[in-house]
mmCIF file of C-alpha atoms in Angstrom:
data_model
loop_
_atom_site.group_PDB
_atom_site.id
_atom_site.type_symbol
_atom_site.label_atom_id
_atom_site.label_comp_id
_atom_site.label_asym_id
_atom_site.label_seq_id
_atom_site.Cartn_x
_atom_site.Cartn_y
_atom_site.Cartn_z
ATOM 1 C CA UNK A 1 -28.243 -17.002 17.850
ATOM 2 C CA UNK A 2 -29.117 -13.515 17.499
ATOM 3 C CA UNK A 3 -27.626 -10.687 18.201
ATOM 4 C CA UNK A 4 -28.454 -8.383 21.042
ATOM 5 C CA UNK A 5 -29.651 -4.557 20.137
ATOM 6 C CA UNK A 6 -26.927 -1.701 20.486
ATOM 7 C CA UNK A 7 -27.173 0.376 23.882
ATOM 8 C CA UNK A 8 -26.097 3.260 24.801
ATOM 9 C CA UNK A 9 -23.374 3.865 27.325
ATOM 10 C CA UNK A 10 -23.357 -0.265 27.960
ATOM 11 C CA UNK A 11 -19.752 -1.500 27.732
ATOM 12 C CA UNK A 12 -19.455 -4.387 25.530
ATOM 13 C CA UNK A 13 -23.109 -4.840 25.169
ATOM 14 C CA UNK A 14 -23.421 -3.300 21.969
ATOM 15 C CA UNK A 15 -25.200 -5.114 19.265
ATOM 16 C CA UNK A 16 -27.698 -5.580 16.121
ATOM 17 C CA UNK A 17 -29.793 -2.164 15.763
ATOM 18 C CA UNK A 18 -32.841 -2.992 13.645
ATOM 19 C CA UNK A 19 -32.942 -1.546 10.377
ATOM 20 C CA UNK A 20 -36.832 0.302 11.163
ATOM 21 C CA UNK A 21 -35.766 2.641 14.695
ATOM 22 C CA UNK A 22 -38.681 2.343 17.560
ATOM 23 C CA UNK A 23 -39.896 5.791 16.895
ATOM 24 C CA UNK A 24 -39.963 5.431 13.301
ATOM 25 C CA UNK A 25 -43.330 7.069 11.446
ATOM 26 C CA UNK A 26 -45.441 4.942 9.421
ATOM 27 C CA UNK A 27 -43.961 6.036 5.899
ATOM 28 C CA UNK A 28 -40.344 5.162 7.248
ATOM 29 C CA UNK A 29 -41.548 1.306 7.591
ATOM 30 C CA UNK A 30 -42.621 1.365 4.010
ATOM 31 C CA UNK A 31 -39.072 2.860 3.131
ATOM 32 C CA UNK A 32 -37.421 1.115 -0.593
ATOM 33 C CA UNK A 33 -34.549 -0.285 -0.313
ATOM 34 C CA UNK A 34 -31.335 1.088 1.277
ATOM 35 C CA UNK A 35 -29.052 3.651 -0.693
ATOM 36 C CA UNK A 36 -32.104 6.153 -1.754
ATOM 37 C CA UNK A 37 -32.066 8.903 1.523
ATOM 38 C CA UNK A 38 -28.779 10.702 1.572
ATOM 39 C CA UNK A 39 -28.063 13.434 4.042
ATOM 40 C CA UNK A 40 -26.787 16.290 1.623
ATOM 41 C CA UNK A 41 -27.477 19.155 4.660
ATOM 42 C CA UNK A 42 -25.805 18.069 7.923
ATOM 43 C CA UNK A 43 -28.319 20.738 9.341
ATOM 44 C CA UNK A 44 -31.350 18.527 8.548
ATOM 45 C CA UNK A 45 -30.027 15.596 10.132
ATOM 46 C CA UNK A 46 -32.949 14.864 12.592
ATOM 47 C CA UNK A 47 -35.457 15.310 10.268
ATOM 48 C CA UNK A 48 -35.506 11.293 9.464
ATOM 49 C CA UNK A 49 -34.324 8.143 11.659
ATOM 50 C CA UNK A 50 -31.307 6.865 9.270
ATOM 51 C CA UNK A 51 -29.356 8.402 6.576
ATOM 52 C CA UNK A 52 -27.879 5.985 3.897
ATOM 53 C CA UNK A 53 -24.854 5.605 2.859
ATOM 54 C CA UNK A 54 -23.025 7.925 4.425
ATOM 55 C CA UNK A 55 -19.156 8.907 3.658
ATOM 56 C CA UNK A 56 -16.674 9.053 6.131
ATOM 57 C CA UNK A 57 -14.465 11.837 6.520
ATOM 58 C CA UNK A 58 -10.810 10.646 6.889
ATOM 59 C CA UNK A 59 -10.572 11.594 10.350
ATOM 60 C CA UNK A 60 -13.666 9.673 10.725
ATOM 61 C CA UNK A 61 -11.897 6.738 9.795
ATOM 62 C CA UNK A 62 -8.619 7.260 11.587
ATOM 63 C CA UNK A 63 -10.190 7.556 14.706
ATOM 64 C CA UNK A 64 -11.799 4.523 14.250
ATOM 65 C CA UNK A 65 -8.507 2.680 13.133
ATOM 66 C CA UNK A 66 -6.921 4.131 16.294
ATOM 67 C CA UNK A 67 -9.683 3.424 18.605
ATOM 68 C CA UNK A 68 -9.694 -0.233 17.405
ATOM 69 C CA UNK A 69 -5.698 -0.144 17.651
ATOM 70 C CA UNK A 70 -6.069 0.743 21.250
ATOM 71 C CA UNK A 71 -7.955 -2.050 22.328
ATOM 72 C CA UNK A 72 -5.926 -4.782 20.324
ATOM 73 C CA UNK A 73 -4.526 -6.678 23.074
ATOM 74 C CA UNK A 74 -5.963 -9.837 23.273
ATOM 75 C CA UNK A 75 -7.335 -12.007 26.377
ATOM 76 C CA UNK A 76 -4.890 -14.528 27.980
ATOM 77 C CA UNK A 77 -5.461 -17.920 25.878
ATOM 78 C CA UNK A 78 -7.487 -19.645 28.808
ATOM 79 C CA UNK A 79 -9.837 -16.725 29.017
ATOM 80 C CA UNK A 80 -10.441 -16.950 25.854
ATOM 81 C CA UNK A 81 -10.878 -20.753 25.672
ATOM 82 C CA UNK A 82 -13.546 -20.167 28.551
ATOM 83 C CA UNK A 83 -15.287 -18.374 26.416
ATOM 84 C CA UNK A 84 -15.793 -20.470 23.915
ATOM 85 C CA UNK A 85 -16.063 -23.447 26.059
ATOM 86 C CA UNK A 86 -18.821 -22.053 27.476
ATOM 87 C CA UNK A 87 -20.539 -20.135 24.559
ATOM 88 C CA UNK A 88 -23.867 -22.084 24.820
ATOM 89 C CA UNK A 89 -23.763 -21.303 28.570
ATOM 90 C CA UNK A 90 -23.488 -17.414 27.858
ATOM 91 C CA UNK A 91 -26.200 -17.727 24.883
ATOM 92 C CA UNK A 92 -28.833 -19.616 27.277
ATOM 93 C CA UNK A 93 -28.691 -17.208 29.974
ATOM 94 C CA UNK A 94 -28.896 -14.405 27.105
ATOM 95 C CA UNK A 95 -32.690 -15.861 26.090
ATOM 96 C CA UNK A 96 -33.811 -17.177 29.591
ATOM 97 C CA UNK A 97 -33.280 -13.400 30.675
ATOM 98 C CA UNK A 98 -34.649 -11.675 27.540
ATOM 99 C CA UNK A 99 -37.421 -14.328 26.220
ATOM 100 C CA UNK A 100 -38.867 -12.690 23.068
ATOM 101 C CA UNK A 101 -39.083 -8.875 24.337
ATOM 102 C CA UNK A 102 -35.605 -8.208 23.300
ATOM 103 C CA UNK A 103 -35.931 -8.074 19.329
ATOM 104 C CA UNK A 104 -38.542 -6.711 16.948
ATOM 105 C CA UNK A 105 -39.727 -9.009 14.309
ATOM 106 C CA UNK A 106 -37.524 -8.046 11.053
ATOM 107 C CA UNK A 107 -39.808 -6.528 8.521
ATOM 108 C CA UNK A 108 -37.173 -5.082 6.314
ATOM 109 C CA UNK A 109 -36.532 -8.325 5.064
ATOM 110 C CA UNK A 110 -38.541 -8.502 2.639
ATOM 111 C CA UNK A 111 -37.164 -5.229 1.358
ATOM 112 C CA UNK A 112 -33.318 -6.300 0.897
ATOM 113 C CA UNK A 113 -33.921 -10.006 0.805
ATOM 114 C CA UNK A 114 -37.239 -10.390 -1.642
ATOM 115 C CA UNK A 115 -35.943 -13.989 -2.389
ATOM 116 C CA UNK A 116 -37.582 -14.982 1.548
ATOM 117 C CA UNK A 117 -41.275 -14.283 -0.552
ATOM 118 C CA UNK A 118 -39.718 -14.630 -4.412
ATOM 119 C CA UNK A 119 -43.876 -15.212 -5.920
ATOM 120 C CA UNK A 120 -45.120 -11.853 -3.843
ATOM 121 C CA UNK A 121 -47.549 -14.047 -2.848
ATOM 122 C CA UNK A 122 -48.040 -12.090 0.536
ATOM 123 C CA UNK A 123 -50.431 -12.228 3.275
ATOM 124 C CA UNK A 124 -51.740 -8.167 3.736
ATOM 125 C CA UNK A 125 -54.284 -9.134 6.244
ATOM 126 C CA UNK A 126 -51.478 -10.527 8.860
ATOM 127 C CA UNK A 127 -48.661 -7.973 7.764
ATOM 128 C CA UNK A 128 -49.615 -5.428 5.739
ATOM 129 C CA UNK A 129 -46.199 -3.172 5.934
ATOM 130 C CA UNK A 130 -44.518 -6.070 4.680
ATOM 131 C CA UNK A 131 -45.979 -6.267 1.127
ATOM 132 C CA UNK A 132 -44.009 -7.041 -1.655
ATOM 133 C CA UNK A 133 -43.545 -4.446 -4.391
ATOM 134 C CA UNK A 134 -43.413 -4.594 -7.945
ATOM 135 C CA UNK A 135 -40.126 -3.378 -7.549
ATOM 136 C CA UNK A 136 -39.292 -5.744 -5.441
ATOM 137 C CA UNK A 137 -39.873 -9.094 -7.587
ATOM 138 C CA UNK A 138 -37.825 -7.826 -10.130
ATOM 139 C CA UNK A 139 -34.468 -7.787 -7.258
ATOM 140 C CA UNK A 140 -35.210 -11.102 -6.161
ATOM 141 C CA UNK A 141 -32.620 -13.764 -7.423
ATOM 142 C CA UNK A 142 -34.036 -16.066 -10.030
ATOM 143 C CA UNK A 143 -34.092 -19.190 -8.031
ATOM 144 C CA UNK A 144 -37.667 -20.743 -9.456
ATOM 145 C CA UNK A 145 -35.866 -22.925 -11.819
ATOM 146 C CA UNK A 146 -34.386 -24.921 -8.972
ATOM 147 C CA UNK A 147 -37.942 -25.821 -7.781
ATOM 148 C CA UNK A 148 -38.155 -29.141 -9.555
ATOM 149 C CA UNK A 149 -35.816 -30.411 -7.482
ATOM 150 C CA UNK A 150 -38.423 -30.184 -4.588
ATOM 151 C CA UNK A 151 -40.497 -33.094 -5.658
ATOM 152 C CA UNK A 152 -40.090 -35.456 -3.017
ATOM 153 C CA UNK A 153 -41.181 -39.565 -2.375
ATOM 154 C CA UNK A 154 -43.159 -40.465 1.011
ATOM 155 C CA UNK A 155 -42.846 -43.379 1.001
ATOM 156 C CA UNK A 156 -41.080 -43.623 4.208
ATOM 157 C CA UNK A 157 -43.964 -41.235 5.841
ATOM 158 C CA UNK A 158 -44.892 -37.485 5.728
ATOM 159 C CA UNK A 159 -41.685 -36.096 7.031
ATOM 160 C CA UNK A 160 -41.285 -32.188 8.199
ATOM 161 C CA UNK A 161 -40.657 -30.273 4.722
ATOM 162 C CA UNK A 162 -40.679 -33.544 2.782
ATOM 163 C CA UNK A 163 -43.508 -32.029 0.038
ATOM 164 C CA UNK A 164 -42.391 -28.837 0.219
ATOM 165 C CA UNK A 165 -41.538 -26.705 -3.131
ATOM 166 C CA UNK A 166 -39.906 -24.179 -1.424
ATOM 167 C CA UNK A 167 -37.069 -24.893 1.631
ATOM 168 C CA UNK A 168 -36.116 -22.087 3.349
ATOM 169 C CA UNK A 169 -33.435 -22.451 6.222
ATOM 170 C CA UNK A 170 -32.666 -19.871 9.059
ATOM 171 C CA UNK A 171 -29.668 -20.523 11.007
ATOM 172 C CA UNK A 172 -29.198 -18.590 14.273
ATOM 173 C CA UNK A 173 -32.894 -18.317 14.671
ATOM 174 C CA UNK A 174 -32.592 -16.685 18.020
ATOM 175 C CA UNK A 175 -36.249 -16.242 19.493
ATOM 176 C CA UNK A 176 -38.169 -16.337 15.720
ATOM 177 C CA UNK A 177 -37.940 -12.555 14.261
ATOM 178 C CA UNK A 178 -37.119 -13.603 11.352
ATOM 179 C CA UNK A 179 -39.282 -16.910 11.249
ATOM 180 C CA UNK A 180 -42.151 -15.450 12.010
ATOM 181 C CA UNK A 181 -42.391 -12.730 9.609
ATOM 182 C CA UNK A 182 -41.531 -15.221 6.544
ATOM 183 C CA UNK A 183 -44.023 -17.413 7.534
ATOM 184 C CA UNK A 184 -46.689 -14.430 8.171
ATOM 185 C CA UNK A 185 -45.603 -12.407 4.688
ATOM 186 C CA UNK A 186 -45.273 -15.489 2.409
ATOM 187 C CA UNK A 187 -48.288 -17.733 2.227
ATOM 188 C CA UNK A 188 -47.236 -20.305 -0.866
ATOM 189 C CA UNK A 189 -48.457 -22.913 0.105
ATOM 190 C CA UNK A 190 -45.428 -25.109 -0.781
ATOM 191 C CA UNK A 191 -43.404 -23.206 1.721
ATOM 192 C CA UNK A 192 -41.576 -24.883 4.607
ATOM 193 C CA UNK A 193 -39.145 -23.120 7.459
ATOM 194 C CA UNK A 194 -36.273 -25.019 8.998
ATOM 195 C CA UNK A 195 -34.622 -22.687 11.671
ATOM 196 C CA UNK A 196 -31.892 -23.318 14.172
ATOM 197 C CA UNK A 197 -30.489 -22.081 17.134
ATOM 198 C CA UNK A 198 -26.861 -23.027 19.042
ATOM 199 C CA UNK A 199 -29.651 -21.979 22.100
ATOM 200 C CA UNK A 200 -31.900 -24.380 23.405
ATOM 201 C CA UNK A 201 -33.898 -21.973 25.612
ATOM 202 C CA UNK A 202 -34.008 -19.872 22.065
ATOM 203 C CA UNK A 203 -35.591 -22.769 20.336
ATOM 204 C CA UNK A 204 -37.768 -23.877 22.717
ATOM 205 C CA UNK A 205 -39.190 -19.767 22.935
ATOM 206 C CA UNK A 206 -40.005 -20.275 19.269
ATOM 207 C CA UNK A 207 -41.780 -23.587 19.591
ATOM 208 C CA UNK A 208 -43.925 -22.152 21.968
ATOM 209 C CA UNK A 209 -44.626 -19.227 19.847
ATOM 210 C CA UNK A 210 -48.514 -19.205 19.252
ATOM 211 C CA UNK A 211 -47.740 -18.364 15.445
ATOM 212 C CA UNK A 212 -45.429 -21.430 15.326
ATOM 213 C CA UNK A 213 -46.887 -24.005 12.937
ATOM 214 C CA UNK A 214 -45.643 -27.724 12.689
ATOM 215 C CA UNK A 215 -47.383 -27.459 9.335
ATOM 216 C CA UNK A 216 -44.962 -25.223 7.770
ATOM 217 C CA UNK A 217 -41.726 -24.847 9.971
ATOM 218 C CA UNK A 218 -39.478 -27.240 12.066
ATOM 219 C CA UNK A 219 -37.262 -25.421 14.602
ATOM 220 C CA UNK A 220 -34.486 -27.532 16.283
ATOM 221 C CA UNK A 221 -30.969 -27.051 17.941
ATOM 222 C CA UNK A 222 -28.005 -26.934 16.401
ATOM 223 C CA UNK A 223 -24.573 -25.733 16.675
ATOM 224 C CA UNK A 224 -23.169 -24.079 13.176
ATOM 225 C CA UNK A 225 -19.464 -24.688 13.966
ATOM 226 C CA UNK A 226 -20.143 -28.226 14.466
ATOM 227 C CA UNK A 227 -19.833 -29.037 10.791
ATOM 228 C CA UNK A 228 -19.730 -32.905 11.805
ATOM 229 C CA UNK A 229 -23.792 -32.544 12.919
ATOM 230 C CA UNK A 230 -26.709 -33.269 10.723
ATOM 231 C CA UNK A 231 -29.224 -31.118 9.490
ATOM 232 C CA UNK A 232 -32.886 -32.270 9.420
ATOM 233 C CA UNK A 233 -32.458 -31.843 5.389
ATOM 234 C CA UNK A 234 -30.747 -33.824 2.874
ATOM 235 C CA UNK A 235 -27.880 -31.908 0.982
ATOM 236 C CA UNK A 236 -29.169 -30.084 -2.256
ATOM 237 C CA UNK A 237 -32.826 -29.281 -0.807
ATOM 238 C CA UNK A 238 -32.808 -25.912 0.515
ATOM 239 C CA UNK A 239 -33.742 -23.180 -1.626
ATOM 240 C CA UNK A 240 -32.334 -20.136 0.267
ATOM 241 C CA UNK A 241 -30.281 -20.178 3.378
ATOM 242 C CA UNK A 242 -30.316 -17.190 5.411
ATOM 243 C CA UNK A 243 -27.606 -15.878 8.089
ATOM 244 C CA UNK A 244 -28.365 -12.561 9.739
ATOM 245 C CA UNK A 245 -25.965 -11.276 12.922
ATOM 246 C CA UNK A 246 -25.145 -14.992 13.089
ATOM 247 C CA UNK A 247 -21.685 -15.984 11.535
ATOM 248 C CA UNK A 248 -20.037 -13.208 13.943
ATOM 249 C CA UNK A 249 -20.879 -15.123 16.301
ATOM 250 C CA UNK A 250 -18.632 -17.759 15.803
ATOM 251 C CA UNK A 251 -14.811 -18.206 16.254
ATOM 252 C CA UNK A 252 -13.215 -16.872 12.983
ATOM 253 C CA UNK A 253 -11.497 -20.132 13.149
ATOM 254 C CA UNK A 254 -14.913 -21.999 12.606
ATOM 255 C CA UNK A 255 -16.348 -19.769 10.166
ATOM 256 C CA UNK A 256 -15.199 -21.077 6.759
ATOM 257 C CA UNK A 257 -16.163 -25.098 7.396
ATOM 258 C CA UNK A 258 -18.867 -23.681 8.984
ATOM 259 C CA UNK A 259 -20.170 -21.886 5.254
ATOM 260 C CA UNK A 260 -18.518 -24.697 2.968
ATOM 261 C CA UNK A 261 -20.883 -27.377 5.419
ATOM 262 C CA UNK A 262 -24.084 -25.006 4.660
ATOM 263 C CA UNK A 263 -23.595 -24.748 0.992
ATOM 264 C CA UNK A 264 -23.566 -28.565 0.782
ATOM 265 C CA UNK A 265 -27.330 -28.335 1.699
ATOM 266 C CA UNK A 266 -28.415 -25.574 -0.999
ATOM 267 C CA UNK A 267 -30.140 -26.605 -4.380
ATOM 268 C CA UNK A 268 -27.608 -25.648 -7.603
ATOM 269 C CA UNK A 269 -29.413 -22.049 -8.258
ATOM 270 C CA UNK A 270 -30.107 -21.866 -4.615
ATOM 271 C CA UNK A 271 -28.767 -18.657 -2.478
ATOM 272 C CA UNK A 272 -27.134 -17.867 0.751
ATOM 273 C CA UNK A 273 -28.218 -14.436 1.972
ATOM 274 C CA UNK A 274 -26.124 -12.311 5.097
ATOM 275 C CA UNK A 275 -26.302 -9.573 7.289
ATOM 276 C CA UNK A 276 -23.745 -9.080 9.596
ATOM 277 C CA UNK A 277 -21.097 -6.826 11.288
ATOM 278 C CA UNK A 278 -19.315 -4.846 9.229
ATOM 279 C CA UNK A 279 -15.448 -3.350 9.984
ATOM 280 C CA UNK A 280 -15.709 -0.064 12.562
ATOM 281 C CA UNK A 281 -19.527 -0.291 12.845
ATOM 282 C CA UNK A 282 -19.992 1.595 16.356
ATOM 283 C CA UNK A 283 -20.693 -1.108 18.206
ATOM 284 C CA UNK A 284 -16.814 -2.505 17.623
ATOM 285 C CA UNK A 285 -15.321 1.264 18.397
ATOM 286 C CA UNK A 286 -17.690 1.382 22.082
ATOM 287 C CA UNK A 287 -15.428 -1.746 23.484
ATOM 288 C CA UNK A 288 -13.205 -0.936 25.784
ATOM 289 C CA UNK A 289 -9.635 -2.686 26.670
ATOM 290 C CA UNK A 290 -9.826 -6.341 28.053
ATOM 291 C CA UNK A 291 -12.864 -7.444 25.930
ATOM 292 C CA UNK A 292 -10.810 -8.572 22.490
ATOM 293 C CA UNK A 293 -10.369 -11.813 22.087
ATOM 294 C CA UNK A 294 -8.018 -11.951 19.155
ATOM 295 C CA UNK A 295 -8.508 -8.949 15.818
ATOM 296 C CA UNK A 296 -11.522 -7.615 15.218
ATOM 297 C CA UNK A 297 -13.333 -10.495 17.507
ATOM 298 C CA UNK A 298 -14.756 -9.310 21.491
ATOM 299 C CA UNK A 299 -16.757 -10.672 24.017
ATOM 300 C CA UNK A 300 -19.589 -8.805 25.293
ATOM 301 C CA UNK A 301 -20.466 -8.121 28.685
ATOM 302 C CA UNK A 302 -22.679 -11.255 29.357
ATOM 303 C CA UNK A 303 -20.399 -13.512 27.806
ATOM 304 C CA UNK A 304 -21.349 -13.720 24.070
ATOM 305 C CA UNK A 305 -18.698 -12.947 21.159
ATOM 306 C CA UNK A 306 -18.853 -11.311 18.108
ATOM 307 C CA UNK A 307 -16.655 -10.609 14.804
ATOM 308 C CA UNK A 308 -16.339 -7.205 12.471
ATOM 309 C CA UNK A 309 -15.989 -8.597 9.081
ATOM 310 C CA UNK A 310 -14.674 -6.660 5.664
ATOM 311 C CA UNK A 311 -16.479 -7.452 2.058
ATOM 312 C CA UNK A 312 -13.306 -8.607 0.745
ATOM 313 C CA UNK A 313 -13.296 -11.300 4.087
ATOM 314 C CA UNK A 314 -16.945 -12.662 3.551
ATOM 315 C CA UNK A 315 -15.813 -12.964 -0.325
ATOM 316 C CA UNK A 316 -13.094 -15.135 0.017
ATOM 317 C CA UNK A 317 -15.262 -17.380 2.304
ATOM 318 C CA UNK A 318 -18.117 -17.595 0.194
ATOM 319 C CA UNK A 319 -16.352 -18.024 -3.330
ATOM 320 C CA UNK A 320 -13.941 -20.857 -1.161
ATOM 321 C CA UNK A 321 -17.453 -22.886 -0.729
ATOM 322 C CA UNK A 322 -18.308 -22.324 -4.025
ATOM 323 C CA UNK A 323 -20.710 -19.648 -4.375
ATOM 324 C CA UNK A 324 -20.821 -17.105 -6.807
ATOM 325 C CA UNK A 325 -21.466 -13.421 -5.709
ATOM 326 C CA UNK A 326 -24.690 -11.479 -6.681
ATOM 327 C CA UNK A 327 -24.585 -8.785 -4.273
ATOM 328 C CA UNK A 328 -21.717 -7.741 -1.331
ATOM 329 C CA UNK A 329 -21.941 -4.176 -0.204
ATOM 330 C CA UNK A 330 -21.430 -1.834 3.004
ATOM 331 C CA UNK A 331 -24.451 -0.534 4.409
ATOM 332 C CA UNK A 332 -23.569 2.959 6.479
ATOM 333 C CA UNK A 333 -26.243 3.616 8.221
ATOM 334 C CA UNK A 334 -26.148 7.286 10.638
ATOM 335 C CA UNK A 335 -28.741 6.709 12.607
ATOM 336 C CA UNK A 336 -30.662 9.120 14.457
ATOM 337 C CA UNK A 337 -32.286 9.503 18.114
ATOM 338 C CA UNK A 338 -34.390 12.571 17.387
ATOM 339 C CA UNK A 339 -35.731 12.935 20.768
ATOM 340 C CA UNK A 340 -32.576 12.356 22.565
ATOM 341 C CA UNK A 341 -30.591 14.540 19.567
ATOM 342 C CA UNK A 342 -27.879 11.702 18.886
ATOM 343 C CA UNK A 343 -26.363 10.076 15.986
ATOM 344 C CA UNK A 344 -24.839 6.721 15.443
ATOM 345 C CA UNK A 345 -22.578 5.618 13.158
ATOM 346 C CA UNK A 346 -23.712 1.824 11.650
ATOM 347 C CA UNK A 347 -21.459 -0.219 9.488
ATOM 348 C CA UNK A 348 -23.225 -3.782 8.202
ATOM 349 C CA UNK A 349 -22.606 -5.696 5.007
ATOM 350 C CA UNK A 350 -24.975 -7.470 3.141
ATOM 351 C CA UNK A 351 -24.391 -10.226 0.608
ATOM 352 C CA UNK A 352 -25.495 -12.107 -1.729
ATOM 353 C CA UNK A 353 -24.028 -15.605 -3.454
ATOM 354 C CA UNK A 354 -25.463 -18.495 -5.578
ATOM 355 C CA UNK A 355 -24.469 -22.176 -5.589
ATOM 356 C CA UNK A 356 -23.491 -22.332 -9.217
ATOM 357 C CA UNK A 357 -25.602 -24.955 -11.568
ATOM 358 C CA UNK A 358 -23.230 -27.804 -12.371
ATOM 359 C CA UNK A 359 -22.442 -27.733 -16.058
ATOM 360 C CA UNK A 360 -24.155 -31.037 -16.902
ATOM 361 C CA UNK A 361 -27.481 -29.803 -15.412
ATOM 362 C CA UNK A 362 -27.163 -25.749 -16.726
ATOM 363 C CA UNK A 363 -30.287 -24.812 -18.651
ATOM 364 C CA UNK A 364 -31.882 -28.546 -18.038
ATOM 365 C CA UNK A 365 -35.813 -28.789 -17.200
ATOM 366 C CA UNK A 366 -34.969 -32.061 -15.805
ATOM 367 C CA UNK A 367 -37.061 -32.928 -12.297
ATOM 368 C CA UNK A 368 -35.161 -35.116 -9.498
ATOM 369 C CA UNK A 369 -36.702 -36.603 -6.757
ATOM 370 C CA UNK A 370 -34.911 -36.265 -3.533
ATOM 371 C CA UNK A 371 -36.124 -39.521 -0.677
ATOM 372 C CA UNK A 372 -37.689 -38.688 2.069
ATOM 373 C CA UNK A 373 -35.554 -41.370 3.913
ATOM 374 C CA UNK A 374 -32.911 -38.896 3.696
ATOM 375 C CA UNK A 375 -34.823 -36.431 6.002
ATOM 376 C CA UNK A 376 -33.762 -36.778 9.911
ATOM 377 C CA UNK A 377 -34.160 -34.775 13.161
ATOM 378 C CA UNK A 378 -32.093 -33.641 15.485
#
């Protein structure tokens, strides 16, 4: 279920931005990681597409607060129980609409989130930009160790993943632009890619992807709030779990079973990685009165909702499953539109957090073999 892009002028509509801008240069999609390029001359400010972490003035952020304020009055209750009654509706008619031509594939993941390709193991002929650094391997989270855990029996038959040494999940898959670029950059061979969508016509676009592969990735429906539903993995198999523009999309009443039932599927060692909406990013200050749902959560113009989160909200949640944090930071991003001369203001937070080792099994070299009867599909 991912987000749609920001536009300009569109009330309601405004959404995920890609980290790399359309008219980026060549060198820009090679860029380290965030928090390096800092605009220190306001008169230079077109010279590049983003500017990192960049400081709010005070009246920056009180017109923010007040423009937020403004539009604080929430939708009668059975307006907003439409919406969420109908959510899947809203989300279908999103993809059949847009198929794929509505997001780029996510390159930059491999620069904040080196745990999706941990060996650097990386395909240059299919995506070159993407390589992994030196650099790089030394930020990803140390989550080898866990790998033993991978060893699974077939005796009940050669399941999806079953073999794999390396379990990646994607939830909120939306048409594959993050799928597709793990399973292009990072060619171990004991890779396998579960992803999920709440959208069916989102899942189905992926399966009918020409670079989807059986082989190495199952894609199948499910809805994240639904913390009753089964994944198509055993709990304690997945290596990394990855959430980007996804949990906002949920009710804020959903979202903590919602995390808690994902960490139950992670490997002790194994890490939950985010990217989401972060508190006055401009796509919260552009709605306009009679699209907030309750604080901080809207509905969009074609139906779809979406939450502004704080660090100190995604903490809670994560630490209440228990993970442990590694990284949770603001990303402000002033982005720049150097042919139309405009700037906008980005706020996104990306974390980090690791299912802790259980003490008895800290430090242990000790293998366990997971059964392949407790594989399923939905």
């Amino acid at each position: 279920m991912a987000a749609p892009h920001a536009a300009a002028g569109v009330d309601g509509g405004c959404s995920e931005t890609e980290l790399i801008p359309s008219d980026s240069d060549p060198k820009d999609v090679k860029r380290p990681q965030f928090g390096t390029r800092f605009l220190t001359d306001p008169r230079q400010v077109f010279q590049h597409n983003a500017w990192d972490n960049v400081e709010w003035t005070e009246e920056q952020e009180a017109s923010a607060k007040k423009k937020v304020s403004e539009n604080s009055q929430p939708l009668p209750s059975e307006k907003q129980e439409e919406y969420d009654n109908r959510a899947n509706e809203y989300w279908n008619d999103f993809y059949t609409i847009h198929e794929n031509r509505f997001f780029k594939d996510r390159h930059w993941l491999f620069t904040e989130f080196p745990e999706l390709a941990p060996q650097c193991s990386l395909n240059h002929e299919s995506n070159p930009e993407a390589a992994c650094t030196g650099d790089g391997q030394q930020d990803a989270l140390a989550v080898e160790p866990t790998r033993g855990l991978a060893a699974l029996s077939l005796a009940d038959g050669d399941l999806p993943g079953s073999s794999a040494t390396y379990r990646i999940l994607e939830v909120g898959c939306g048409v594959g632009n993050t799928v597709f670029p793990i399973l292009k950059t990072n060619n171990d061979a004991g890779l396998f890619v579960y992803c999920c969508d709440f959208s069916s016509t989102a899942v189905e676009l992926v399966k009918t992807n020409p670079e989807y592969d059986p082989g190495r990735c199952l894609a199948f429906v499910h809805d994240l709030s639904d913390v009753e539903a089964n994944y198509p993995v055993p709990d304690g198999a997945l290596d990394v779990i990855v959430l980007i523009f996804v949990l906002s999309a949920l009710h804020p009443s959903k979202m903590q079973a919602s995390i808690t039932r994902l960490v139950r599927l992670l490997k002790p060692g194994g890490v939950m990685l985010l990217r989401d909406y972060g508190r006055y990013d401009m796509a919260q200050l552009r709605f306009k009165k009679g699209r907030c749902l309750s604080e901080n959560f809207y509905v969009r113009g074609d139906g779809t909702r979406v939450y502004f989160f704080t660090q100190d909200e995604l903490h809670e949640m994560f630490t209440e499953a228990g993970l442990e944090k590694v990284q949770n930071l603001v990303d402000r991003r002033l982005q720049v539109n150097r042919g139309k001369q405009l700037t906008m203001y980005r706020v996104w937070i990306q974390c980090k957090y690791r299912k802790t080792q259980p003490p008895e099994t800290q430090g242990s070299e000790r293998e366990e073999t997971l059964p392949a009867s407790n594989f399923n599909h939905n």
